[in-house]
Structure formats: structure tokens, C-alpha cells
XYZ file of C-alpha atoms in Angstrom:
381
model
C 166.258 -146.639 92.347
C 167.530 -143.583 94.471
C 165.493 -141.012 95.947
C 166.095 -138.416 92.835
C 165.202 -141.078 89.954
C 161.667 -142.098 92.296
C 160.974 -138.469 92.393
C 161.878 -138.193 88.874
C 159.744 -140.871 87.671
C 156.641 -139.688 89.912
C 156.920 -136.261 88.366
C 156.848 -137.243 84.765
C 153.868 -139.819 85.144
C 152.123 -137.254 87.041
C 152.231 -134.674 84.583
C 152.383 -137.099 81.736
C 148.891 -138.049 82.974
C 147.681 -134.581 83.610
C 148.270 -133.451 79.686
C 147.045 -136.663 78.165
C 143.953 -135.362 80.473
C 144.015 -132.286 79.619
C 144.122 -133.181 75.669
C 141.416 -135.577 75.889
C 138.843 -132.637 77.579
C 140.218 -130.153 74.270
C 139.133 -132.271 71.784
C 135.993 -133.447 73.815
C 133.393 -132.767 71.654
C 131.323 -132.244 75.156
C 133.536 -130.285 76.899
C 132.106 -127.182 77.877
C 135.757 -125.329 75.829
C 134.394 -127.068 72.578
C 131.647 -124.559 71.426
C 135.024 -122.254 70.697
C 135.423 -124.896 68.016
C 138.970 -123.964 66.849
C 140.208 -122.852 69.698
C 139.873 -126.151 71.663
C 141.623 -127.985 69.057
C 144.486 -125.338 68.416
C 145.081 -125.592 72.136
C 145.264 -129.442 72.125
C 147.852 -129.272 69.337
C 150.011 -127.522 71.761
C 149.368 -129.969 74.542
C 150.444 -132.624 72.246
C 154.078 -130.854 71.823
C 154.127 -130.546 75.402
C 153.734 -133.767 75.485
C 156.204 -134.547 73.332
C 158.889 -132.558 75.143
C 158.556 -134.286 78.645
C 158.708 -137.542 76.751
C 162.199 -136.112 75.206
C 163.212 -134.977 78.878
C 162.386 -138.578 80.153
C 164.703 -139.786 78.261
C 167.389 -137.803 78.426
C 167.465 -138.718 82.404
C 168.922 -142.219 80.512
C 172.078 -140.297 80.264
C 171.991 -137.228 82.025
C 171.811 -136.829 86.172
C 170.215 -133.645 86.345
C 166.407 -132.427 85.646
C 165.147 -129.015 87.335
C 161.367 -127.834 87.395
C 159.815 -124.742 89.214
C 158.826 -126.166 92.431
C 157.526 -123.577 94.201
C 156.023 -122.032 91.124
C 154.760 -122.861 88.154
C 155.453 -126.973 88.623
C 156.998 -126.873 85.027
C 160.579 -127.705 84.053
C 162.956 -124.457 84.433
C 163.538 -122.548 81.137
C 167.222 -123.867 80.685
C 165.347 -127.610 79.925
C 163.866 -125.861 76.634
C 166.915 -124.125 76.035
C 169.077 -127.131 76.306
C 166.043 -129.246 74.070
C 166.292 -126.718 71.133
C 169.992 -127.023 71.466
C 170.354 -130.912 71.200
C 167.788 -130.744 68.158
C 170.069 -128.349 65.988
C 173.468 -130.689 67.001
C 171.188 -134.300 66.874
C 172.828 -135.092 63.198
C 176.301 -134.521 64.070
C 176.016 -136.489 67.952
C 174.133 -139.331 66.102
C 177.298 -139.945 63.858
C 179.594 -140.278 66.805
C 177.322 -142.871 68.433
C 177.224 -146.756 66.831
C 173.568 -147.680 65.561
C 171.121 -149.134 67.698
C 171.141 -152.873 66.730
C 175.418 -151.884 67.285
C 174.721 -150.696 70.400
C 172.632 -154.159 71.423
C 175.049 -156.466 70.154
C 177.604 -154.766 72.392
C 175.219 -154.680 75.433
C 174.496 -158.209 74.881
C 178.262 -159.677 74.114
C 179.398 -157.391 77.391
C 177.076 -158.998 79.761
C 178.175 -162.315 78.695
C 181.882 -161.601 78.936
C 181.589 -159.942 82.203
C 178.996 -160.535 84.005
C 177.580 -156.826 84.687
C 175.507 -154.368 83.340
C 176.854 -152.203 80.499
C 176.448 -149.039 81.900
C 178.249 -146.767 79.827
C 176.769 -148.637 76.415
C 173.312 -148.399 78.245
C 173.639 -144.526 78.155
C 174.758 -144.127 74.751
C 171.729 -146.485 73.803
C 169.724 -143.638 75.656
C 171.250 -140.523 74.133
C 170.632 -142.231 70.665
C 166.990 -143.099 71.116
C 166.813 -139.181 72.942
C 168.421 -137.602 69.771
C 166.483 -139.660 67.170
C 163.053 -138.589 69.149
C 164.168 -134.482 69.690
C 165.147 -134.758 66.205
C 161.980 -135.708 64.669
C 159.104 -135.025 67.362
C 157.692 -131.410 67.355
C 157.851 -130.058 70.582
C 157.231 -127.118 72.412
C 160.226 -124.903 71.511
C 160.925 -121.524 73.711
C 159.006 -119.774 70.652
C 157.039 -121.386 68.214
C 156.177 -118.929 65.581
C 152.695 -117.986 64.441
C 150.053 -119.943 62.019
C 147.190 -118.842 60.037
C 144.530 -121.568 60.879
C 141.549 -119.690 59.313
C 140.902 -117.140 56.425
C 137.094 -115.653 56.272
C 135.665 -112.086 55.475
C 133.872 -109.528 57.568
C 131.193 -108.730 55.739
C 130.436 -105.492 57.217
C 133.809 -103.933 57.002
C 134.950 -106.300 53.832
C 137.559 -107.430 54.903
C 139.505 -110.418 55.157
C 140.538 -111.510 58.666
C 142.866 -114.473 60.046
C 142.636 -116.203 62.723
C 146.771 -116.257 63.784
C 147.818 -118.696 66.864
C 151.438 -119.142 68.336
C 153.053 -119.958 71.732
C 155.956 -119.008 74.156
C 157.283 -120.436 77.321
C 157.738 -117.423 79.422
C 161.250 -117.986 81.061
C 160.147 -115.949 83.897
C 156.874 -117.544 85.195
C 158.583 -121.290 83.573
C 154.876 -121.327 82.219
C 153.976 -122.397 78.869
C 151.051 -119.990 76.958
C 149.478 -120.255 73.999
C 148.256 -117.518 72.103
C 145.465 -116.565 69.290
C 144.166 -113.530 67.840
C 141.085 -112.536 65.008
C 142.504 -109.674 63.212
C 141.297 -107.847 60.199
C 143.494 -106.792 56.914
C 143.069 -103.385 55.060
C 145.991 -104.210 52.935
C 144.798 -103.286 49.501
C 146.383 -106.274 47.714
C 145.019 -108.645 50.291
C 141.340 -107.428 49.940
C 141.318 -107.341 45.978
C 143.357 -110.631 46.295
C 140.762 -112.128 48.466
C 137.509 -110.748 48.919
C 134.882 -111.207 45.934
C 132.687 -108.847 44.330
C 129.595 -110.023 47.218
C 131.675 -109.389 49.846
C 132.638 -113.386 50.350
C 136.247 -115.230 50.631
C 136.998 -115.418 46.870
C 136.752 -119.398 46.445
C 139.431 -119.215 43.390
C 142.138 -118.343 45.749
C 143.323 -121.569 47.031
C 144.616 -121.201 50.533
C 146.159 -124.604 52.311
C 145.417 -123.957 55.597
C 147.324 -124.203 58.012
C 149.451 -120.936 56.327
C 153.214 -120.582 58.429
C 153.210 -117.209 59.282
C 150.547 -114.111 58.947
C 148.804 -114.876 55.537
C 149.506 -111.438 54.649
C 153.054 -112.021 53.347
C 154.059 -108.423 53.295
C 154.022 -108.526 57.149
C 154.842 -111.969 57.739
C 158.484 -111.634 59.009
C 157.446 -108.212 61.151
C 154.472 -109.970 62.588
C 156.738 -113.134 63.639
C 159.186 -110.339 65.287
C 156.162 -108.743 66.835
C 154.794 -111.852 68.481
C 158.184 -112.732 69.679
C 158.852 -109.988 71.640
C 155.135 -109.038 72.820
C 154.505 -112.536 74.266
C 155.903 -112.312 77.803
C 153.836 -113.352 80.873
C 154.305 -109.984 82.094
C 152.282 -108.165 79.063
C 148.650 -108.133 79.774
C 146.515 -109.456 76.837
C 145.043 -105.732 76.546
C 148.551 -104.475 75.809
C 149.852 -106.673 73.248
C 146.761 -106.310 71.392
C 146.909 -102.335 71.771
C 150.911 -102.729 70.669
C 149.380 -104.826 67.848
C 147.170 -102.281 67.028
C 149.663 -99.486 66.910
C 152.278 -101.415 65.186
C 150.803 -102.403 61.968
C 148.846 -99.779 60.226
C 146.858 -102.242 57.920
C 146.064 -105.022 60.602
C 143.034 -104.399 62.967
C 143.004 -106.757 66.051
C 139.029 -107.824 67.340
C 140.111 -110.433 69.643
C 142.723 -111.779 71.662
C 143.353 -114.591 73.654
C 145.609 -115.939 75.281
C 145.595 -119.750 77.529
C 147.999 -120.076 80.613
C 148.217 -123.490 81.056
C 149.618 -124.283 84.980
C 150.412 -124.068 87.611
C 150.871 -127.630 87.638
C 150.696 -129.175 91.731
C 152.233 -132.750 92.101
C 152.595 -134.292 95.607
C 156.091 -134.500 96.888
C 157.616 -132.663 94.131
C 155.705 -129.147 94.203
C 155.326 -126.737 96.714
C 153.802 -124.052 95.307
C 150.444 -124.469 97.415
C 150.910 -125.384 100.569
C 146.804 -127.212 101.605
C 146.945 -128.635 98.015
C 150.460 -130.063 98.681
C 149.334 -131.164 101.924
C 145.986 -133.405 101.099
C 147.904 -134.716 97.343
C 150.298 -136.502 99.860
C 147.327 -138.624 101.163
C 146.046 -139.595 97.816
C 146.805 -143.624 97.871
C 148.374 -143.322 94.217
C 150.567 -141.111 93.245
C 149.950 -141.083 89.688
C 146.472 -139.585 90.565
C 148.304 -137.307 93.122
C 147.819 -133.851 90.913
C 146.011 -130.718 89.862
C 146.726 -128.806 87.090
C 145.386 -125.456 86.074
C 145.092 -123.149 83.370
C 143.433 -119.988 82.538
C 141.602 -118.536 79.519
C 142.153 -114.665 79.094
C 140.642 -112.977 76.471
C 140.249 -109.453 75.034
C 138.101 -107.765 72.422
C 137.230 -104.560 70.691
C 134.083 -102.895 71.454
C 134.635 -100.079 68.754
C 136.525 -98.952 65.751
C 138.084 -95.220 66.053
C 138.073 -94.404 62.067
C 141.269 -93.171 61.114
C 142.111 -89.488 59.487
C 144.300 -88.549 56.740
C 145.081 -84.946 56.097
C 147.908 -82.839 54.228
C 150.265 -81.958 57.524
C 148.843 -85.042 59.870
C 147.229 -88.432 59.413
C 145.758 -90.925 62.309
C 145.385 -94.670 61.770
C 142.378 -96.581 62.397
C 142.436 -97.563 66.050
C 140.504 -100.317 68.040
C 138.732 -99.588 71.172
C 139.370 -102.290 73.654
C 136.611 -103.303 76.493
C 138.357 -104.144 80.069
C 135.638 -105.117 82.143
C 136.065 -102.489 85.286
C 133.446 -104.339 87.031
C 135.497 -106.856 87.822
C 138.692 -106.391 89.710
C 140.506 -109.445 88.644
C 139.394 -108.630 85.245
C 140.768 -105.117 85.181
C 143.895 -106.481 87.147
C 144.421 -108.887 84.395
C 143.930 -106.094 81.513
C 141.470 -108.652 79.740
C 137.600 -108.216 78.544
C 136.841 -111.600 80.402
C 138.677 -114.625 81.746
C 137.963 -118.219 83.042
C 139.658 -120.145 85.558
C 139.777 -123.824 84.956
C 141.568 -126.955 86.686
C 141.640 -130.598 86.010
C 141.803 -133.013 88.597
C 141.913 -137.245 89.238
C 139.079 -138.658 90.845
C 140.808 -140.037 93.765
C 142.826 -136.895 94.270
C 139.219 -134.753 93.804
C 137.822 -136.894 96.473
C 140.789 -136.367 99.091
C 140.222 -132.406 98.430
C 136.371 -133.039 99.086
C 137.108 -134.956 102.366
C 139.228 -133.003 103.876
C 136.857 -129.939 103.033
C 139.252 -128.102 101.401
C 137.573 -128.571 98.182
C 135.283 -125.808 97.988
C 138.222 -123.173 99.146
C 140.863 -124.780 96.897
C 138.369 -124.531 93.845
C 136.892 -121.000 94.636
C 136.410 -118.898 91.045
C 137.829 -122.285 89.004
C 135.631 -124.306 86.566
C 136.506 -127.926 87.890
C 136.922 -130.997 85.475
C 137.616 -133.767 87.202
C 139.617 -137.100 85.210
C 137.859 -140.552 85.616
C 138.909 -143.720 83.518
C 140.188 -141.936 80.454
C 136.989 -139.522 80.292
C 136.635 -135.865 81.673
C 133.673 -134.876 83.793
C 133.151 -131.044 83.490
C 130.446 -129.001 86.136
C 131.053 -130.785 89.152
């Protein structure tokens, strides 16, 4: 194996490991993310396309030399990789014709080992692409957008209302980081409230909705909100201002909550460099499958007040949400959130290294640490 393929191999078991991790402490019923309920589990649904896409990327390395990932940033693949994923998906019927079927493929493997003696190289990789092309074709993975999803229809009983809660994700080609996003917002729209709120002020329970709902429920919207969320999801864009744009943009929607979940940087020994003492004490860590961290960070931001709006003969005003930054805190106002949290998941072996070389408590300053031990996450350390 040369150098590139070892690296190669260490990098996707490392972070391989670190999202199966990472999805087991989501759906954790004890985890200290799971009193969000929803949240936890929307999150982990995400995870699991991650997932799915480094499994896809693995195997293209059957056939294809070349891999990049942000190593002195993020730790995730460069934005091209999704690029070039989507890609393969929308051509995977047409490539799959040109290549023989895979009991084809091992009868030829198999009859030109016999005849001469060596390994079928070139039949090896198109037994590669196939399998590649069959997975990207039918796996859901985490796309450069992935457009929104009602997950959950109730009514505000004070303002009687329905709300939604509405959840998508981006990989910001930037920051090479993948986020995940979900906001609660309320809908004026008079066909939506006579469609779904009942004479008590309840969710009317003879309106069937299957949920999970593609889209905004609100259908009238739909397409504008998918072209909203597209181009108001960058890294760049503090929660705060999407959900002021939000606000401003759709006269019938009324945004109470934000969030939005960074997950990385992601730190692997002798791949990353994006932190120099973590980099440094991973190397000592005996096994490098348990040589990473990976981090992620919860940013969320709510409204405090609703500004009523004002119609009038020459000028109207729309109703407009008042949206608490907490001041108090630097980062907080830096961030342009109401609050945020600061998590990272860690190995046991690779926790311990951190510990005994003392960096621990520098390395982990402001972060909620979960650390990974056989297959279970221990949170509060």
C-alpha cells in the first residue's frame, strides 16, 4: 500500500468512526442533546448521509487516484468531492450501461487470473466504479444543498397560529463544513390558518398531514422558501441574519427560533493540521483509529418580541420579530446568536493522551466533552 492509500485509509476509518460516534450520542436517549427531542434526531439523519457520502468517496478511491480534504481547516473533504458526487449520481444510469454486470465482471477477473497469472487491474477498477455508481445512485447522501422538510405541524395557541418546524442543510464551500439547519416559524397565511387551525384553537385533526412534508407546508411559498434557504445558508451569514432576512422576506411567515449545528472541525492525526497541540498529542495515541476529535457547535437564535404590524391608506408595515443577541457575552454577540454550545467528541484512548499530556483542560476550554468508549458515549466528563 503506498503512502497516499495508508493515509487514505486512516482518514476514512477515522472519521468513519467519529460519525458513527457522533450518531450514536444523537439518538442517545441520555445524551444531554436529547431533551431537544426532534432536534437530536433530525441532526442524526444528517449524520447518517454523511455517512453515506464518505462510504461513496471510499469507494471511488477503487478507481480514482485522487481524494482532497481541508487539512488545515475544517478536516472535511474539499467542496469539489460533493460537486463531483452529485455529478456521478445524475450520469450513474448511463456509466452503468457501459460497464458489464457484476457477476460479468467476476467471471472475467477470475478467467484472467488463470490465463495470466496477474491481477486484473483494469477489470478490478471497473468492478469498483460499478459497485461506486450502484451505491451514489441509490444511497442518500449529503448533497451541496439538500432542500428543506417540514418535520412538525402544531398551533400557537396564543397567537393561533399554525407553525412548522422546517430543517435543511448546506455544505458551505467556503469553510468545506457541513451545517444543518432548523427553524420554528409561524404562518398568518389566511388559507393555512382556516385550513388548519380548529375552532379551540388546536391543529385541526381532519387534516391529514404525512409528516415528513418536502418543502415549507405552506405550498404557496414552498418554491420561494427553498430559494430563500438556498441562498441564506452560507457559513458567513450569522444565524441572527438569516432569520431577520427570513423575517423580512415573507410577509406571512414569522420566525421564533433558529438554529443552526456546525458540525467540525474534524482533527485526525497525520492527516490534519488545523490545530497544531491537538495534532501533536493524536500522533501518540497507540491506534490510529482512536487518533481523533471532532467538534461541532449548536447556535441558536430566538425572538424575544413581536413588533405588530400597521396597515394604513398611503403606508403599511409588516409584523416584525424582535430578535435577542445576548450582549453579555462576546462570543455570543460575535456569533449574532441568542445562545450557543460548544461540543466535541472524543475516543477514550485519544481523551486520555490529551489528559496526560495536560493539554486537556486548555484544548477543551468552553466545549461540552463526550468522550467515545466501546460503542457508548459518556457525556460531562
Amino acid at each position: 500500500m503506498t503512502p497516499e492509500n495508508d493515509a487514505a485509509a486512516r482518514y476514512f476509518s477515522a472519521i468513519t468512526a467519529a460519525l458513527s460516534g457522533l450518531e450514536v450520542f444523537m439518538r442517545d436517549d441520555r445524551s444531554p442533546l436529547y431533551r431537544h427531542g426532534i432536534v437530536a434526531k433530525i441532526v442524526a439523519e444528517y449524520i447518517a448521509r454523511l455517512d453515506k457520502s464518505f462510504v461513496c468517496w471510499r469507494n471511488r478511491l477503487g478507481f480514482m487516484d485522487t481524494f482532497r480534504i481541508s487539512r488545515a481547516d475544517s478536516g472535511y473533504p474539499v467542496f469539489q468531492n460533493l460537486l463531483e458526487l452529485e455529478n456521478d449520481r445524475r450520469q450513474a444510469d448511463a456509466r452503468l450501461a457501459n460497464i458489464p454486470l457484476a457477476g460479468e465482471l467476476r467471471e472475467e477477473m477470475a478467467d484472467f487470473i488463470l490465463r495470466h497469472k496477474e491481477f486484473p487491474e483494469a477489470l478490478q477498477k471497473s468492478m469498483a466504479e460499478r459497485l461506486y455508481l450502484e451505491d451514489v445512485k441509490s444511497e442518500a447522501t449529503f448533497g451541496p444543498f439538500t432542500l428543506s422538510q417540514t418535520a412538525k405541524v402544531s398551533v400557537n395557541p396564543k397567537t393561533m397560529r399554525p407553525y412548522y418546524l422546517v430543517h435543511w442543510a448546506s455544505f458551505d464551500g467556503s469553510a468545506n463544513l457541513p451545517l444543518v439547519y432548523m427553524v420554528t416559524v409561524e404562518d398568518s397565511s389566511e388559507s393555512m390558518v382556516r385550513q388548519l387551525v380548529d375552532g379551540n384553537g388546536k391543529l385541526n385533526e381532519r387534516v391529514d398531514i404525512p409528516l415528513p412534508v418536502d418543502g415549507l407546508l405552506n405550498p404557496e411559498l414552498a418554491h420561494r422558501f427553498d430559494d430563500f434557504t438556498e441562498k441564506n445558508s452560507a457559513y458567513t451569514l450569522s444565524p441572527a441574519t438569516i432569520a431577520v432576512n427570513l423575517d423580512k422576506d415573507f410577509e406571512p411567515l414569522h420566525p421564533k427560533q433558529l438554529r443552526r449545528v456546525v458540525l467540525g472541525p474534524f482533527y485526525s492525526a497525520g492527516i490534519t493540521d488545523n490545530n497544531s497541540t491537538v495534532t501533536e498529542v493524536l500522533a501518540k495515541v497507540r491506534k490510529p483509529e482512536n487518533a481523533w476529535l471532532l467538534t461541532w457547535t449548536i447556535q441558536e437564535v430566538f425572538s424575544k418580541a413581536e413588533k405588530p404590524g400597521r396597515k394604513g391608506l398611503f403606508s403599511s408595515e409588516k409584523t416584525t420579530q424582535e430578535f435577542f443577541i445576548n450582549t453579555d457575552d462576546l462570543e455570543a454577540a460575535r456569533q449574532g446568536v441568542s445562545s450557543y454550545e460548544n461540543h466535541a467528541l472524543i475516543p477514550h484512548e485519544a481523551y486520555q493522551a490529551l489528559y496526560a499530556a495536560g493539554e486537556a483542560q486548555k484544548v477543551f476550554s468552553g466545549y461540552k466533552v463526550h468522550i467515545l468508549s466501546n460503542g457508548q458515549v459518556i457525556s460531562d466528563v
